[in-house]
PDB file of C-alpha atoms in Angstrom:
ATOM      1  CA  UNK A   1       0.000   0.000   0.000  1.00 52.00           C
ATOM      2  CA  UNK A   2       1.361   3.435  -1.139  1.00 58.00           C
ATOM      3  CA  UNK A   3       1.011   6.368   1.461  1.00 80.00           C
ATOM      4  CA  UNK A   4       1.089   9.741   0.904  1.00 89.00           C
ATOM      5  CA  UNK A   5       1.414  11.867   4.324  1.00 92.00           C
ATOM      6  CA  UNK A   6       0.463  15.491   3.392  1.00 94.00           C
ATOM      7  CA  UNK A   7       0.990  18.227   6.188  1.00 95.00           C
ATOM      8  CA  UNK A   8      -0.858  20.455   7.680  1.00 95.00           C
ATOM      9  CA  UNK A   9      -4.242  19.194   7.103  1.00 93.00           C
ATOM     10  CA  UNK A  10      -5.336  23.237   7.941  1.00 95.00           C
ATOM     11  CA  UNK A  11      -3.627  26.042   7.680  1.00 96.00           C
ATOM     12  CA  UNK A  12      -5.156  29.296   8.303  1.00 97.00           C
ATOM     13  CA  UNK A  13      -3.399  32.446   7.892  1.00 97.00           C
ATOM     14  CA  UNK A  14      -2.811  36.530   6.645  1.00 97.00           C
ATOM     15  CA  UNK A  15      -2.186  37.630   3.599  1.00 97.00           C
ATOM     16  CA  UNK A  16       0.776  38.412   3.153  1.00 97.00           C
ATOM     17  CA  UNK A  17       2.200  35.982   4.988  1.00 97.00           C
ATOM     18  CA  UNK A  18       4.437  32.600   3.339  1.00 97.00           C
ATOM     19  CA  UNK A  19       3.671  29.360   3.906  1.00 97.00           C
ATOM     20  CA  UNK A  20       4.740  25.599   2.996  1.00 98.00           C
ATOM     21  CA  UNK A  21       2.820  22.563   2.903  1.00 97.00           C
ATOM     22  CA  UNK A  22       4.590  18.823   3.118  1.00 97.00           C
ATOM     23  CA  UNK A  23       4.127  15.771   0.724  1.00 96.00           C
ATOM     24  CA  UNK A  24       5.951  12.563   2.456  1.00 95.00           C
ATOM     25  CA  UNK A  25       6.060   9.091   1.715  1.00 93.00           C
ATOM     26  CA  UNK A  26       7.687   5.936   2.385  1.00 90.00           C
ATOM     27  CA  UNK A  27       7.352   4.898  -1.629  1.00 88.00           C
ATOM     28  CA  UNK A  28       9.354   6.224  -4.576  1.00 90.00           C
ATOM     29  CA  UNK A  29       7.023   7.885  -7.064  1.00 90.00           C
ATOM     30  CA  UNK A  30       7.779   7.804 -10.750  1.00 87.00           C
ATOM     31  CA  UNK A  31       6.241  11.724 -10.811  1.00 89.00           C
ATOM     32  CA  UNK A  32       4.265  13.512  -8.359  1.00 92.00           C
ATOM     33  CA  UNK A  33       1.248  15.959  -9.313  1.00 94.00           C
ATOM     34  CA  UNK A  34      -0.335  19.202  -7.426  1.00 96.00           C
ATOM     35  CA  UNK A  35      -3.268  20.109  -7.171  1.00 96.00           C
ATOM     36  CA  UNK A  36      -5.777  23.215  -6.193  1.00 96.00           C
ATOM     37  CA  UNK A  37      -9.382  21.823  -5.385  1.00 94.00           C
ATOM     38  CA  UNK A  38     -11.642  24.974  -4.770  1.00 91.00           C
ATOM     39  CA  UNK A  39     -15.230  23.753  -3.071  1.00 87.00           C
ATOM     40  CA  UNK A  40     -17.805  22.198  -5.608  1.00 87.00           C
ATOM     41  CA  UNK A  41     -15.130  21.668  -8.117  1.00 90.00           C
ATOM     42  CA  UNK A  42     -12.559  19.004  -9.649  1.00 92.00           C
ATOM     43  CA  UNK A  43      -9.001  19.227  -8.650  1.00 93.00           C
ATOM     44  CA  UNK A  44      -7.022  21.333 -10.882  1.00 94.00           C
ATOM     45  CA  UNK A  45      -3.619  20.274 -12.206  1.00 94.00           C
ATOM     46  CA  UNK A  46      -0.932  22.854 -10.809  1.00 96.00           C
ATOM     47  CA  UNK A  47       2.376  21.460 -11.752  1.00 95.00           C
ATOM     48  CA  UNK A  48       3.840  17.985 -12.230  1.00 93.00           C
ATOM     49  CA  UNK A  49       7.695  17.122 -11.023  1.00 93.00           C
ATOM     50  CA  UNK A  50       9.558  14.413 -12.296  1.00 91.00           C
ATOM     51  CA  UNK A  51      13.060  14.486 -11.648  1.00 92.00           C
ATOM     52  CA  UNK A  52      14.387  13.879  -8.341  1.00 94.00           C
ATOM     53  CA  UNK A  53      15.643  17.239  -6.779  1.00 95.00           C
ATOM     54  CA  UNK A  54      13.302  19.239  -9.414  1.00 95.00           C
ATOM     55  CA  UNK A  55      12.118  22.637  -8.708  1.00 97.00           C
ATOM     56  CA  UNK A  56       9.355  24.107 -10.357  1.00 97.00           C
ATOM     57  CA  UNK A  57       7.646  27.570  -9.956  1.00 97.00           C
ATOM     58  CA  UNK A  58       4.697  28.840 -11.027  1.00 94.00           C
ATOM     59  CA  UNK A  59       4.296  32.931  -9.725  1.00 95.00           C
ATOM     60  CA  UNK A  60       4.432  32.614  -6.700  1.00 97.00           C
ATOM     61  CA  UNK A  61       4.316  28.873  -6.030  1.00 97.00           C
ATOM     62  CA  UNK A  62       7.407  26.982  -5.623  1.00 98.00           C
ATOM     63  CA  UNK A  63       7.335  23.111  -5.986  1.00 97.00           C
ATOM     64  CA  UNK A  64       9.992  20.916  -5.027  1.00 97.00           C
ATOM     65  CA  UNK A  65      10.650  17.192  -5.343  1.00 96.00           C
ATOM     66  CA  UNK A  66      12.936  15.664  -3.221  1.00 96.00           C
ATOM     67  CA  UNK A  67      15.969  13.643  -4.387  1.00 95.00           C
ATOM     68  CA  UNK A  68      14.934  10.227  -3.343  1.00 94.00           C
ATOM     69  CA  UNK A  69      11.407  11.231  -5.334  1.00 93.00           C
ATOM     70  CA  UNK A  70       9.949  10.035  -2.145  1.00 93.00           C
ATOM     71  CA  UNK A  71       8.473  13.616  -0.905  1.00 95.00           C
ATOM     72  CA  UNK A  72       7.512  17.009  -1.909  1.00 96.00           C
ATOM     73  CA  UNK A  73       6.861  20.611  -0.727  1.00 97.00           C
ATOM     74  CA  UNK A  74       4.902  23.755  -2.107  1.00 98.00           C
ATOM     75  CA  UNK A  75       6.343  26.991  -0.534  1.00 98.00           C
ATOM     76  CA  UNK A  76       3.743  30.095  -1.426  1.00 97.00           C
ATOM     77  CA  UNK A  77       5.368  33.210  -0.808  1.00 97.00           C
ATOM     78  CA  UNK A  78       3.488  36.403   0.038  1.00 97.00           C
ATOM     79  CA  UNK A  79      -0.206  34.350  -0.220  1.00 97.00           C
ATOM     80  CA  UNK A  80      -3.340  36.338  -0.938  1.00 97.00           C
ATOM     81  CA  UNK A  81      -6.521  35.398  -0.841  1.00 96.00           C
ATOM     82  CA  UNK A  82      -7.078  34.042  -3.910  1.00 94.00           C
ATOM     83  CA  UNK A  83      -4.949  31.116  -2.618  1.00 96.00           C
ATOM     84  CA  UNK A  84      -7.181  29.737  -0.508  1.00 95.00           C
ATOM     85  CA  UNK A  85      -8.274  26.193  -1.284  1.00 95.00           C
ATOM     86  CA  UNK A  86      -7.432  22.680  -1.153  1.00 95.00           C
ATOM     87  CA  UNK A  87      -4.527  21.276  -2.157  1.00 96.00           C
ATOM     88  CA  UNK A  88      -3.364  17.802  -3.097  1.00 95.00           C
ATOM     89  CA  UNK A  89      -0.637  16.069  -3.530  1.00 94.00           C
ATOM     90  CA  UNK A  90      -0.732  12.734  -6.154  1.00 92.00           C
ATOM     91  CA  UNK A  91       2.017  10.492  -6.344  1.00 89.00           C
ATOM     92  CA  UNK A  92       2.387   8.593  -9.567  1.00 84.00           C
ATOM     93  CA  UNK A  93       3.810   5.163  -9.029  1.00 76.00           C
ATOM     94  CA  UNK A  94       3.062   4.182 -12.344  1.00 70.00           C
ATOM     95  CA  UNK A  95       0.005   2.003 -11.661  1.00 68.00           C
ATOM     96  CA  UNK A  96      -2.279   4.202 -10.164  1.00 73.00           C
ATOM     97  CA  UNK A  97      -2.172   7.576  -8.679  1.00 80.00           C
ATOM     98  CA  UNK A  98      -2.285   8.067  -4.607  1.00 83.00           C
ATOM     99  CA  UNK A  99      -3.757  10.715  -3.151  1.00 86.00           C
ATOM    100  CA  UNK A 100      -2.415  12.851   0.087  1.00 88.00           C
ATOM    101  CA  UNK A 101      -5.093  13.787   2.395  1.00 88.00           C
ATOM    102  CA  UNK A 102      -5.277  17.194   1.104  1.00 92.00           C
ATOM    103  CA  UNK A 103      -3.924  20.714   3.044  1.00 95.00           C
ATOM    104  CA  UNK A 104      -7.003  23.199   3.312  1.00 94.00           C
ATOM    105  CA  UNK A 105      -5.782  27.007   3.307  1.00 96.00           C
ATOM    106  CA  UNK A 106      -7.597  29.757   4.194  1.00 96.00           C
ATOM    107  CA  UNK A 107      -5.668  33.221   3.323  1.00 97.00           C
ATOM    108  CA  UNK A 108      -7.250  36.108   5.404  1.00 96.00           C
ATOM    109  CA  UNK A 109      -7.566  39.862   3.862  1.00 95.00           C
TER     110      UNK A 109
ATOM    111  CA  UNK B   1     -14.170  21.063 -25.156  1.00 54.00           C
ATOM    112  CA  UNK B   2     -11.330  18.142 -24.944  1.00 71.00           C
ATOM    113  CA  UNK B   3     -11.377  18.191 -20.884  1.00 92.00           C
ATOM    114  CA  UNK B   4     -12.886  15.428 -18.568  1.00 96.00           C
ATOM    115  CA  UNK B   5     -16.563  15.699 -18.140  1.00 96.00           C
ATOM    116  CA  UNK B   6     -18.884  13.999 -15.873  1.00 97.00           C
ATOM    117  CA  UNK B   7     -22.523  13.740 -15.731  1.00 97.00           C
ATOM    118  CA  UNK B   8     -25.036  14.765 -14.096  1.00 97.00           C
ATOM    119  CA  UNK B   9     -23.330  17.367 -11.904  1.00 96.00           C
ATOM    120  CA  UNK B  10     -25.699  16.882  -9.076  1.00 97.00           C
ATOM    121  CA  UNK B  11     -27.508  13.754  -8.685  1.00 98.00           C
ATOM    122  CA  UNK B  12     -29.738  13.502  -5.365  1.00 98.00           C
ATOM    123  CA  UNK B  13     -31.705   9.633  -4.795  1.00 98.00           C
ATOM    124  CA  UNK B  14     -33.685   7.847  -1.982  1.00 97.00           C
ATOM    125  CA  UNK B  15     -31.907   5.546  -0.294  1.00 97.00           C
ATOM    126  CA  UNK B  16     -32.631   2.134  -1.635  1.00 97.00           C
ATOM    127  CA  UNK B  17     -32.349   3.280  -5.262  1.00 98.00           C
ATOM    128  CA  UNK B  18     -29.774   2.725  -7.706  1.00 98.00           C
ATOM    129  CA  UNK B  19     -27.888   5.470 -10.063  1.00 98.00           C
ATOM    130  CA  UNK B  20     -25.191   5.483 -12.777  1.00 98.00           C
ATOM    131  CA  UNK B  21     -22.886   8.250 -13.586  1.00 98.00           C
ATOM    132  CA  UNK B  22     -21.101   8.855 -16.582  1.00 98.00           C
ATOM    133  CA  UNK B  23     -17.773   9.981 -17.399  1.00 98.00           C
ATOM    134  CA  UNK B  24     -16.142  10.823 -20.646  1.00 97.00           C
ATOM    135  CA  UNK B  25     -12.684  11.204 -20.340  1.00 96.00           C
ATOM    136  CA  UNK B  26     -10.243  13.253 -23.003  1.00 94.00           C
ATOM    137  CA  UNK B  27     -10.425  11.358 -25.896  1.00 91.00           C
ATOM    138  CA  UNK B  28      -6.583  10.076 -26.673  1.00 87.00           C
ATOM    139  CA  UNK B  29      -6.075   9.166 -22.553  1.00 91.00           C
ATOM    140  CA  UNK B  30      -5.820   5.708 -22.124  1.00 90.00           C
ATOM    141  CA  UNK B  31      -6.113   5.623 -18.377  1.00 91.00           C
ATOM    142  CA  UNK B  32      -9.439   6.410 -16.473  1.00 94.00           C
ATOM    143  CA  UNK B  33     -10.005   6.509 -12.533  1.00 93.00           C
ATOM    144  CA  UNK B  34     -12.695   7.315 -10.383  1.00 95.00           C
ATOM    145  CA  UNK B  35     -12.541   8.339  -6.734  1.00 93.00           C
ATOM    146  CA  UNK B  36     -14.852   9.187  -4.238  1.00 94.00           C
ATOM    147  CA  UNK B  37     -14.251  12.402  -1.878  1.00 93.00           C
ATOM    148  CA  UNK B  38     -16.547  12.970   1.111  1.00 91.00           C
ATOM    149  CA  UNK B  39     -16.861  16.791   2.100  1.00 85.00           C
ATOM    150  CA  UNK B  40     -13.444  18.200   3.662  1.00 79.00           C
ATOM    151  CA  UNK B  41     -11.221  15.216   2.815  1.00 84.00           C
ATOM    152  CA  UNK B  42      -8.966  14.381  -0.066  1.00 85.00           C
ATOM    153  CA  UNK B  43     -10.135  11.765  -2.992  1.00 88.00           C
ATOM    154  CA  UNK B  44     -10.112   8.262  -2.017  1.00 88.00           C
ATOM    155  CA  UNK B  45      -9.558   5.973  -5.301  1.00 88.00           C
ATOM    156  CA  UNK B  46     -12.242   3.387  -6.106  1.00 92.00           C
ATOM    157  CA  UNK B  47     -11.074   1.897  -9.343  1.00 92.00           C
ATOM    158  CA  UNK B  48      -9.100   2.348 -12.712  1.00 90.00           C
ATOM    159  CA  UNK B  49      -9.005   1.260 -16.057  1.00 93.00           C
ATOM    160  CA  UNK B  50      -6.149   1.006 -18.475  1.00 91.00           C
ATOM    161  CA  UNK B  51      -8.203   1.309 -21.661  1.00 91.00           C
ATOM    162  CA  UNK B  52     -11.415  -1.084 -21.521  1.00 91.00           C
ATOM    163  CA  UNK B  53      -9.901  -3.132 -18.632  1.00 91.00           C
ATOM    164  CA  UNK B  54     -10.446  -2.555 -15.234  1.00 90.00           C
ATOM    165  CA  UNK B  55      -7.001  -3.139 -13.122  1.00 87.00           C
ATOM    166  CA  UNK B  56      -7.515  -2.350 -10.089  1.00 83.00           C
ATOM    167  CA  UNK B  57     -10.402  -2.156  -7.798  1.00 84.00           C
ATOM    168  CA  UNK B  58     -10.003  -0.633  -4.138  1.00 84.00           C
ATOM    169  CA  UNK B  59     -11.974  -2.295  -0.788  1.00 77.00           C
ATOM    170  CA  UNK B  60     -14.259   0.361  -0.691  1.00 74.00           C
ATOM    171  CA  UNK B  61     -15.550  -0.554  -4.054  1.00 78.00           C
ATOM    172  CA  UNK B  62     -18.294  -2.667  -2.454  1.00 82.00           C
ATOM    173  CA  UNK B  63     -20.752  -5.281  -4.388  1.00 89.00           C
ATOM    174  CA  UNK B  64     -22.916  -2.837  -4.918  1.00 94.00           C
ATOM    175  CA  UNK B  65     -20.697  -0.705  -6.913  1.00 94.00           C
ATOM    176  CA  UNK B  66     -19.761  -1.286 -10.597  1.00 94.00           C
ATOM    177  CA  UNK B  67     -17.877   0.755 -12.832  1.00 95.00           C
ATOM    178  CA  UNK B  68     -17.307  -0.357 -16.822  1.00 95.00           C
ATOM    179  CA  UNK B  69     -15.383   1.178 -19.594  1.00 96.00           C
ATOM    180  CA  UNK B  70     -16.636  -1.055 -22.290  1.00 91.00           C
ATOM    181  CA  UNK B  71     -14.850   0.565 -25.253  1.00 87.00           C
ATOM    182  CA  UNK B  72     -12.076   2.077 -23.791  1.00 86.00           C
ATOM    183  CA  UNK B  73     -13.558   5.591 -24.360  1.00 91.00           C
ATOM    184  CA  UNK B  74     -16.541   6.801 -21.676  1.00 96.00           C
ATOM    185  CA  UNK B  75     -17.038   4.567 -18.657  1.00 97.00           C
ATOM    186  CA  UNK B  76     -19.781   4.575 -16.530  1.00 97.00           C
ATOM    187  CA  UNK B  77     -19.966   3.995 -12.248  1.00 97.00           C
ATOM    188  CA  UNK B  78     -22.976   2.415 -10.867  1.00 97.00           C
ATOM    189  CA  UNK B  79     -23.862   2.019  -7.325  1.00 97.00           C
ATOM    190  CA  UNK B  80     -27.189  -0.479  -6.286  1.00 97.00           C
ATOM    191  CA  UNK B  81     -29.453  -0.292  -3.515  1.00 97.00           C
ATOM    192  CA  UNK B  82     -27.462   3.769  -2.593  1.00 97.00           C
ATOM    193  CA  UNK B  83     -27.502   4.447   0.730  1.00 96.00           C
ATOM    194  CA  UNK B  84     -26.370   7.339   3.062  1.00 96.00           C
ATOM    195  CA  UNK B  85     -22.978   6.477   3.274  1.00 94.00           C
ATOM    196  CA  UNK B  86     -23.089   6.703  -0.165  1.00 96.00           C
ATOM    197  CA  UNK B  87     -23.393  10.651  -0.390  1.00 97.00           C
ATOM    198  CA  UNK B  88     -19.852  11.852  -1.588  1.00 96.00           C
ATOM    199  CA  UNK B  89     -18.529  13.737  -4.554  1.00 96.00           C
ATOM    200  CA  UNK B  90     -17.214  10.713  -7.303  1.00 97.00           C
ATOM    201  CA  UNK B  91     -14.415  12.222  -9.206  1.00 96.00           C
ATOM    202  CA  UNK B  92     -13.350  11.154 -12.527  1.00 96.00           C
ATOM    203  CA  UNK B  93      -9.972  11.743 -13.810  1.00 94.00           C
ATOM    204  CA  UNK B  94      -8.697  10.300 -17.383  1.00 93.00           C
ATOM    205  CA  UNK B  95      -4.338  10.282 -18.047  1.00 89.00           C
ATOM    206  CA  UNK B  96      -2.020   9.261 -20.857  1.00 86.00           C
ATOM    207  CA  UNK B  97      -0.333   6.519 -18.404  1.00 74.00           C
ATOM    208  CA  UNK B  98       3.384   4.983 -19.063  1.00 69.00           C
ATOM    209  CA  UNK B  99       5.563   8.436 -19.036  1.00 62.00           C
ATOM    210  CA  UNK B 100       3.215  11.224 -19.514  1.00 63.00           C
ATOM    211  CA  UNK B 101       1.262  11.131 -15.574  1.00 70.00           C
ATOM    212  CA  UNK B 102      -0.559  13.872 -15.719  1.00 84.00           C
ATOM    213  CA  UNK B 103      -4.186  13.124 -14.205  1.00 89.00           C
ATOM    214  CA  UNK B 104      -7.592  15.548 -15.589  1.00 92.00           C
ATOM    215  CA  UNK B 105     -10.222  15.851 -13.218  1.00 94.00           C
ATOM    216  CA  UNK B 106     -13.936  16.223 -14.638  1.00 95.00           C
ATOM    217  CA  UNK B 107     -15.719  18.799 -12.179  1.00 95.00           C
ATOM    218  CA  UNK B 108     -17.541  15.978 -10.454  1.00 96.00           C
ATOM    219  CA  UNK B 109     -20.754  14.081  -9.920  1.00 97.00           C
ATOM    220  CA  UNK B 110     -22.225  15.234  -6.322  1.00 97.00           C
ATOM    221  CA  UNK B 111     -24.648  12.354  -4.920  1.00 97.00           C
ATOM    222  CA  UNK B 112     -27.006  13.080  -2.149  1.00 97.00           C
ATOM    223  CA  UNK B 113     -28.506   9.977  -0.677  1.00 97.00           C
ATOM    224  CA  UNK B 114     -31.730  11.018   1.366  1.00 96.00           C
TER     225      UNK B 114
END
């Protein structure tokens, strides 16, 4: 069984302020996938990383995989409140995709 | 439109009854999941296919839930005899598989079970 242990679960906080949320596992994942799930909606594809060490950004959204391709981290710097949502973490193991349980942030005006 | 799309969007039943959603996924994708996400929690998979056959089948895909992808294109989820437990949103998501990973979520099928 493939775990994904995503950190915090809630995070509530100003804008303004920086923030990271955690991807871990005990498996090696062939890629790993973020998402941005906003209530009522799908998940939204956000960036994929591949390569072991790998860092991605998108505006203000920094994605890193680690070098064992065993964990992750998004780093949002300066959030706003258009940030708030759920995100996910998916691990692709090259069967089938596992889910993290998903960090819900709230950015404050 | 070439994205994932689900249907109905909102789907509300009496307990005892059966439904079937639908999912058409983007048309080269060769790979097609479904997952079930209760309110506040991440997806939980439920099955996937690898064109028309079905691979892999989670524990909380009880008897009463089916899922078929008879072509290899749409596929469809059916759960028997719903009940309350069953209300969730059931995500479908459709992917190239073997190098290019990238999943597509439809926007979801919400079932309310009263």
């Amino acid at each position: 069984t493939q775990l994904l242990e995503q950190s915090p679960q809630f995070l509530s906080i100003q804008e303004g302020e920086n923030l990271t949320v955690y991807c871990n596992s005990s498996s090696v994942f062939s890629s790993l996938q973020w998402y941005r799930q906003e209530p009522g909606e799908g998940p939204v594809l956000l960036v994929t990383v591949v390569t072991g060490g790998e860092v991605k950004k998108l505006k203000r959204l920094t994605f890193q995989f680690g070098d064992a391709r065993k964990d992750s981290s998004l780093h949002i710097t300066a959030a706003q409140p258009g940030d708030t949502g759920l995100y996910l973490c998916v691990g692709d193991a090259g069967n089938m995709l596992t889910f993290g349980g998903g960090t819900r942030l709230m950015v404050k005006p | 439109d070439t994205g994932v799309s689900q249907d109905p969007r909102h789907k509300i039943t009496k307990r005892g009854q059966n439904v079937t959603f639908r999912c058409d996924p983007i048309s080269e994708h060769n790979r097609l999941y479904w997952y079930r996400q209760t309110l506040g929690q991440g997806p939980e998979f439920l099955t996937y296919f690898q064109n028309e056959a079905q691979l892999e089948k989670s524990r909380l895909l009880s008897d009463r839930f089916s899922a078929e992808r008879p072509k290899g294109s749409f596929s469809t989820l059916e759960i028997q005899r719903t009940e309350q437990g069953d209300s969730a949103m059931y995500l479908c998501a459709s992917s190239f598989g073997g190098a290019r990973t990238e999943a597509f979520f439809g926007q979801g099928t919400r079932l309310t079970v009263v």
